[in-house]
Amino acid sequence: MNAFRFENATKTCFGEGCVRENLAGFLREYGENVLLTYGGGSIKKNGIYDEITAILKQEGKEVTEFSGIMANPTYAKVMEGAHLVRENHIDLILGVGGGSVMDCCKAVSLAAVYQKDAWAQFWAKPGVIDFTPVPLGVIVTVAGTGSEMNGGAVITNEETKVKTGRDYPECNPKFALLDPTYTYSVPMRQMVSGGFDILSHIMEIYFSEPNEDNVSDDIAEALMKSVIRNLRAAIKNPQDYTARSNLMWDATMAENRIIKMGKRTDFECHNMEHQLGAYTNCNHGEGLAVLHPVYYRHIYSYGLPKFVRFAVNIWNVPAEGKTDEETALAGIEALAAFIREIGLPTTLRELGMSDKSMLKEIADSCGISPGSYKQMTHEEILEIFTECF
Ligand code: NZQ
Ligand code: ZN
């Protein structure tokens, strides 16, 4: 394994009723002014808003609301939140929602204190945080990004058409509350795309050096199998507590840095999806579903033993009588079949793109990471996009 330092500052409570049991205690650690942040209003329909506002009231908090956080949150929205934080002398940001709400809150917690151009300093390039961001607590309502237990915030700059994420440990939420029953009301389409996002995070970590025996890869395999099994179960019965709770913790485990330890990790497929999102505002998990199989067909031969291991251990592909190439490709085909089985899109057309004229510009705008076994070029990304079309 490569050398590493592990840190995770988020206090996490998990389980049915955990908001009722723990939120008040956490609130008492902060001052009276709370910014209650949420998305388009699902929390008002499923009762989560009522449960949380009752606790805030009981604790005597002065609440300012910041709502309407959109999927793929924008820098303009971040600045709106930062303004509210300053104007209302906010002591704690309480984000209630999925990745979009949590990411927006993290960016707000930085931008409110920094005051200058936070995009230029912290997203356009990696920055140094030499101040204390406004404390943030999160209540997760949809399983997927794992944003609840890391410092990552993916923000879209609409002016420059760049969607990018940075993980600053200083932005880790102070506390995270994960009640799997809160996810029962997530629409099927979002549940499936969030589930695929979890699988994608694990794959992006798994398919990277080193390949020799390491515990992170072993945990990653257990997590991938858990996501596949529990996503199937949750599709069959959306109120299956066991399935929902496993998916929720799978999501957190995929992105709380544990399975990244000792690994190089590579998120090139995410780099590509983020730029598709910046240009088309597509759904994150759906974009990943379209890209992954095509991307892997481009790179598998550079990491052949790992793709063979993936085929055999995750998809039970029998290796006897097959070359390694055939086994690896059968594993990627099993992944593609799973994507079809759970009803995710498989082409950019299905994602809503009607012509390919934008593809070159999008491909050229993608960040290039060191590579999951093979470093991409912008030409190759364009080939992948064109095949996905
Ligand atoms: O906005 P509301 O009305 O709340 O509805 C949301 C939204 O429409 C709905 N929803 C959430 N909880 C619900 C619910 N509907 C009913 N019942 C509930 N309990 O779900 C929809 C999607 O929410 P969103 O937060 O956008 O989804 P997700 O969690 O997939 O987050 C996506 C964003 O996170 C970024 C993505 O790029 C994207 O911008 N990511 C963040 C990462 C991180 N911070 O570590 C890593 C990821 O790779 C990802 O890039
Ligand atoms: Zn993701």
XYZ file of C-alpha atoms and ligand atoms in Angstrom:
440
model
C 0.000 0.000 0.000
C 1.103 3.578 -0.541
C 1.798 5.677 2.553
C -1.094 7.756 3.828
C -2.511 9.970 6.543
C -6.137 9.406 7.484
C -8.359 12.066 8.967
C -12.093 12.420 9.189
C -13.561 15.046 11.439
C -17.270 14.372 10.891
C -19.231 12.980 13.837
C -21.745 10.643 12.236
C -25.000 9.217 13.599
C -26.818 6.555 11.633
C -30.183 4.835 11.916
C -33.916 5.291 12.046
C -34.765 8.098 14.462
C -31.191 9.452 14.613
C -32.285 13.019 13.803
C -34.855 13.024 16.607
C -32.301 11.590 18.997
C -29.197 13.603 18.141
C -29.951 16.873 16.394
C -30.802 18.843 19.534
C -27.541 17.804 21.192
C -25.482 18.938 18.224
C -27.379 22.230 17.955
C -26.492 23.098 21.535
C -22.804 23.222 20.568
C -23.382 26.269 18.341
C -24.792 29.782 18.650
C -28.400 30.708 18.072
C -28.378 31.731 14.398
C -28.920 28.799 12.049
C -29.077 28.840 8.252
C -31.476 26.033 7.285
C -30.571 25.024 3.755
C -32.481 22.735 1.405
C -33.316 22.056 -2.218
C -36.477 22.333 -4.254
C -38.874 21.435 -1.469
C -39.074 17.622 -1.274
C -38.458 17.933 2.474
C -41.717 19.847 2.856
C -43.681 17.010 1.239
C -42.189 14.081 3.136
C -42.333 15.567 6.647
C -38.569 15.991 7.134
C -38.869 19.803 7.209
C -41.503 19.657 9.954
C -39.445 17.269 12.067
C -36.320 19.431 11.827
C -37.957 22.831 12.279
C -39.724 21.555 15.411
C -36.353 20.621 16.910
C -34.837 23.987 15.904
C -37.742 25.771 17.552
C -37.548 23.691 20.695
C -33.841 24.609 20.953
C -34.665 28.306 20.635
C -32.787 28.829 17.385
C -33.205 31.851 15.155
C -33.653 30.293 11.734
C -32.914 31.850 8.349
C -33.928 29.721 5.373
C -31.848 29.298 2.229
C -33.738 27.090 -0.214
C -33.943 26.292 -3.905
C -30.503 24.685 -4.124
C -30.591 23.166 -7.582
C -29.094 19.866 -8.757
C -25.540 20.751 -9.867
C -25.357 23.831 -7.608
C -23.984 26.982 -9.187
C -21.410 29.464 -7.934
C -24.074 32.195 -8.162
C -26.197 30.207 -5.689
C -23.181 29.833 -3.414
C -22.706 33.613 -3.379
C -26.383 34.090 -2.514
C -25.939 31.797 0.503
C -22.705 33.498 1.560
C -24.495 36.835 1.580
C -27.258 35.417 3.826
C -24.687 33.976 6.236
C -22.973 37.334 6.654
C -26.173 39.354 6.831
C -27.681 37.123 9.514
C -24.507 36.437 11.528
C -24.986 32.710 11.067
C -23.358 30.423 13.657
C -24.239 27.104 12.020
C -25.279 26.061 8.506
C -27.658 23.101 8.603
C -27.890 21.450 5.173
C -30.787 19.059 4.565
C -30.705 17.136 1.287
C -28.402 15.322 -1.104
C -25.037 16.081 -2.651
C -26.194 19.311 -4.227
C -27.342 20.839 -0.935
C -24.344 19.553 1.011
C -21.828 20.749 -1.590
C -23.450 24.156 -1.866
C -23.352 24.496 1.936
C -19.644 23.661 2.074
C -18.914 26.281 -0.555
C -21.083 28.805 1.297
C -19.217 28.066 4.534
C -15.970 29.063 2.800
C -17.248 31.920 0.668
C -19.009 33.624 3.577
C -15.744 34.020 5.453
C -13.337 34.464 2.549
C -15.305 37.393 1.053
C -13.121 37.662 -2.093
C -13.603 35.504 -5.214
C -13.925 32.046 -3.676
C -14.234 30.372 -7.082
C -10.875 31.715 -8.251
C -9.202 30.820 -4.993
C -10.710 27.426 -4.125
C -12.266 25.835 -7.229
C -10.398 27.128 -10.270
C -7.276 25.755 -8.545
C -6.562 23.994 -5.260
C -6.388 26.622 -2.514
C -5.143 26.892 1.045
C -7.711 27.505 3.760
C -6.021 29.551 6.463
C -9.262 30.588 8.189
C -12.154 28.790 9.871
C -15.165 28.199 7.621
C -18.649 28.626 9.126
C -19.521 25.312 10.874
C -21.759 22.991 8.884
C -23.990 20.091 9.928
C -25.821 17.906 7.417
C -28.911 15.733 7.367
C -28.843 13.378 4.394
C -32.051 12.680 2.460
C -30.744 10.738 -0.544
C -27.922 8.193 -0.775
C -25.296 8.782 -3.436
C -22.497 11.286 -3.315
C -21.092 10.545 0.142
C -20.604 14.276 0.565
C -21.760 13.961 4.194
C -18.425 12.677 5.441
C -15.853 14.452 3.314
C -14.807 17.984 2.455
C -15.660 17.675 -1.227
C -17.807 20.290 -2.887
C -18.633 20.097 -6.595
C -19.710 23.478 -7.919
C -20.682 24.679 -11.399
C -19.466 28.016 -12.673
C -22.092 28.852 -15.255
C -20.090 31.713 -16.740
C -16.970 29.705 -17.499
C -18.868 26.409 -18.004
C -16.695 24.553 -15.549
C -18.016 22.066 -13.006
C -15.353 20.972 -10.587
C -14.885 19.566 -7.121
C -12.246 20.032 -4.464
C -11.956 18.118 -1.191
C -10.862 20.355 1.688
C -10.739 18.574 5.071
C -11.621 21.958 6.646
C -15.004 21.654 4.894
C -15.924 18.293 6.409
C -19.289 18.710 8.116
C -18.995 18.888 11.911
C -21.788 16.333 12.152
C -23.845 14.194 9.801
C -27.175 12.533 10.535
C -28.162 9.585 8.357
C -31.666 8.204 8.787
C -32.289 5.636 6.025
C -36.068 6.106 6.316
C -35.557 9.691 5.089
C -34.644 8.198 1.714
C -37.906 6.234 1.274
C -39.496 9.111 -0.646
C -36.647 9.571 -3.159
C -38.113 9.060 -6.657
C -37.050 5.766 -8.268
C -35.064 7.515 -10.998
C -33.012 9.471 -8.463
C -32.553 6.460 -6.191
C -31.110 4.466 -9.084
C -28.843 7.246 -10.309
C -27.595 7.858 -6.753
C -26.961 4.115 -6.419
C -24.924 4.121 -9.587
C -22.951 7.133 -8.380
C -21.928 5.075 -5.331
C -20.786 2.212 -7.553
C -18.910 4.653 -9.760
C -16.996 6.148 -6.821
C -15.890 2.709 -5.714
C -14.846 1.708 -9.240
C -12.886 4.931 -9.748
C -10.878 4.108 -6.636
C -10.566 0.357 -7.277
C -9.255 0.765 -10.816
C -6.033 2.488 -9.843
C -2.578 1.603 -8.621
C -1.422 -0.218 -6.619
C -2.700 -3.602 -7.760
C -0.910 -5.789 -5.248
C -2.781 -7.144 -2.253
C -4.272 -4.209 -0.307
C -7.138 -3.978 2.133
C -8.705 -0.974 0.352
C -9.382 -3.083 -2.755
C -10.867 -5.858 -0.598
C -13.244 -3.412 1.107
C -14.066 -1.896 -2.284
C -15.130 -5.314 -3.599
C -17.390 -5.900 -0.594
C -18.917 -2.448 -1.088
C -19.500 -2.949 -4.822
C -21.306 -6.229 -4.142
C -23.357 -4.542 -1.438
C -24.420 -1.717 -3.771
C -25.449 -4.122 -6.539
C -27.396 -6.416 -4.182
C -29.111 -3.658 -2.233
C -29.948 -1.516 -5.240
C -31.754 -4.509 -6.743
C -33.601 -5.024 -3.441
C -34.546 -1.331 -3.125
C -35.878 -1.286 -6.696
C -38.093 -4.251 -5.826
C -39.218 -2.694 -2.554
C -38.384 0.984 -2.012
C -39.410 0.686 1.669
C -36.905 -2.105 2.369
C -35.090 -0.728 5.417
C -32.187 -3.152 5.122
C -31.568 -2.201 1.495
C -31.918 1.530 2.108
C -29.647 1.448 5.127
C -26.950 -0.502 3.323
C -27.089 1.856 0.347
C -26.841 4.854 2.626
C -23.753 3.564 4.420
C -22.225 2.226 1.172
C -22.423 5.781 -0.155
C -20.670 7.188 2.896
C -18.035 4.445 2.967
C -17.235 5.023 -0.700
C -16.380 8.658 -0.117
C -15.250 9.020 3.502
C -11.647 8.456 2.354
C -11.302 4.987 3.951
C -11.101 3.000 0.692
C -8.839 5.631 -0.847
C -6.114 4.890 1.702
C -3.020 3.435 0.127
C -4.477 3.915 -3.365
C -3.582 6.463 -5.995
C -7.282 6.862 -6.937
C -8.384 8.347 -10.199
C -11.596 10.127 -11.059
C -11.232 10.639 -14.815
C -14.731 9.340 -15.540
C -16.011 11.903 -13.036
C -13.954 14.622 -14.748
C -15.694 13.765 -18.018
C -19.144 13.601 -16.447
C -18.705 16.895 -14.632
C -18.061 18.697 -17.907
C -21.050 16.990 -19.535
C -22.988 18.316 -16.558
C -21.530 21.812 -16.928
C -22.688 21.967 -20.552
C -25.966 20.027 -20.391
C -26.976 20.046 -16.698
C -27.496 16.273 -16.933
C -28.086 14.149 -13.859
C -24.746 13.122 -12.321
C -25.369 9.382 -11.821
C -27.018 9.062 -15.227
C -24.081 10.733 -16.956
C -21.712 8.328 -15.230
C -23.807 5.332 -16.295
C -23.514 6.348 -19.950
C -19.751 6.878 -19.746
C -18.423 4.048 -17.590
C -18.678 0.997 -19.877
C -17.333 2.884 -22.899
C -14.507 4.403 -20.858
C -13.560 0.982 -19.479
C -13.519 -0.590 -22.943
C -10.914 2.050 -23.783
C -8.627 1.393 -20.827
C -9.081 -2.223 -19.675
C -6.055 -3.607 -21.512
C -3.758 -1.265 -19.545
C -4.985 -2.689 -16.239
C -5.912 -6.166 -17.395
C -5.368 -8.151 -14.142
C -7.615 -5.760 -12.229
C -10.369 -5.946 -14.830
C -10.157 -9.759 -14.729
C -10.444 -9.640 -10.926
C -13.453 -7.293 -11.235
C -15.164 -9.659 -13.682
C -14.618 -12.736 -11.535
C -15.121 -11.314 -8.035
C -17.925 -8.834 -8.695
C -19.847 -10.310 -11.605
C -19.055 -14.018 -11.156
C -17.784 -14.310 -14.713
C -16.328 -17.828 -15.103
C -12.708 -17.441 -16.180
C -12.152 -21.037 -17.332
C -11.706 -21.433 -21.049
C -11.384 -17.686 -21.575
C -8.390 -15.499 -22.235
C -7.826 -12.673 -19.757
C -9.021 -10.251 -22.421
C -12.276 -12.153 -22.840
C -12.848 -12.342 -19.089
C -12.167 -8.627 -18.607
C -14.516 -7.690 -21.442
C -17.208 -10.014 -20.056
C -16.921 -8.111 -16.742
C -17.426 -4.781 -18.485
C -20.371 -6.285 -20.391
C -21.860 -7.447 -17.049
C -21.555 -3.868 -15.776
C -23.282 -2.574 -18.927
C -26.041 -5.194 -18.520
C -26.560 -4.092 -14.911
C -26.901 -0.477 -16.067
C -29.613 -1.561 -18.518
C -31.293 -3.784 -15.920
C -31.733 -0.931 -13.442
C -33.083 1.361 -16.135
C -30.280 3.902 -16.475
C -29.570 5.610 -19.803
C -26.871 4.124 -21.985
C -26.344 6.864 -24.583
C -25.921 10.625 -24.583
C -29.054 10.824 -26.730
C -31.005 9.164 -23.939
C -29.495 11.765 -21.610
C -31.194 14.399 -23.745
C -28.404 15.482 -26.084
C -29.782 15.977 -29.576
C -26.670 16.678 -31.635
C -22.988 16.010 -31.343
C -21.706 19.411 -32.356
C -20.888 20.347 -28.751
C -18.887 17.220 -28.026
C -15.475 18.543 -29.060
C -15.789 21.643 -26.921
C -16.936 19.557 -23.959
C -14.121 17.036 -24.467
C -11.525 19.806 -24.668
C -12.816 21.294 -21.422
C -12.356 18.075 -19.403
C -9.684 17.935 -16.743
C -7.045 15.254 -17.292
C -6.013 13.297 -14.211
C -2.982 10.980 -14.060
C -5.243 8.219 -15.229
C -6.775 4.971 -14.149
C -4.040 2.793 -15.711
C -3.987 5.040 -18.790
C -3.923 8.800 -19.035
C -6.588 10.152 -21.353
C -6.001 12.719 -24.081
C -8.677 15.160 -25.178
C -8.845 13.303 -28.502
C -9.576 10.042 -26.728
C -12.209 11.670 -24.535
C -13.860 12.919 -27.719
C -13.800 9.356 -29.093
C -15.445 8.134 -25.876
C -18.108 10.848 -26.034
C -18.749 10.094 -29.705
C -19.158 6.379 -28.971
C -21.516 7.265 -26.105
C -23.635 9.434 -28.378
O -34.334 19.481 -4.378
P -35.339 18.579 -3.741
O -36.749 19.028 -3.913
O -35.000 18.267 -2.306
O -35.275 17.179 -4.552
C -34.078 16.442 -4.677
C -33.468 16.583 -6.055
O -34.461 16.828 -7.017
C -34.407 14.977 -4.620
N -34.465 14.441 -3.267
C -33.463 14.392 -2.367
N -33.882 13.774 -1.257
C -35.168 13.425 -1.443
C -35.551 13.858 -2.728
N -36.793 13.670 -3.212
C -37.669 13.052 -2.411
N -37.369 12.577 -1.182
C -36.132 12.748 -0.662
N -35.831 12.255 0.546
O -33.343 14.354 -5.311
C -32.925 15.206 -6.352
C -31.434 15.156 -6.487
O -30.765 15.715 -5.384
P -29.213 16.058 -5.507
O -28.741 16.538 -4.204
O -28.966 16.907 -6.707
O -28.571 14.625 -5.854
P -27.206 13.987 -5.498
O -27.155 13.602 -4.077
O -26.973 12.936 -6.507
O -26.126 15.170 -5.697
C -25.630 15.505 -6.965
C -24.570 16.578 -6.878
O -23.454 16.155 -6.062
C -22.237 16.235 -6.840
C -22.750 16.011 -8.239
O -21.828 16.388 -9.217
C -23.996 16.854 -8.255
O -23.678 18.212 -8.396
N -21.226 15.295 -6.314
C -20.662 15.553 -5.103
C -19.638 14.781 -4.570
C -18.989 15.085 -3.266
N -19.245 16.202 -2.667
O -18.197 14.317 -2.732
C -19.100 13.628 -5.292
C -19.951 13.202 -6.437
O -19.141 12.478 -7.336
C -20.695 14.254 -7.161
O -19.907 14.839 -8.176
Zn -20.088 10.952 -8.219
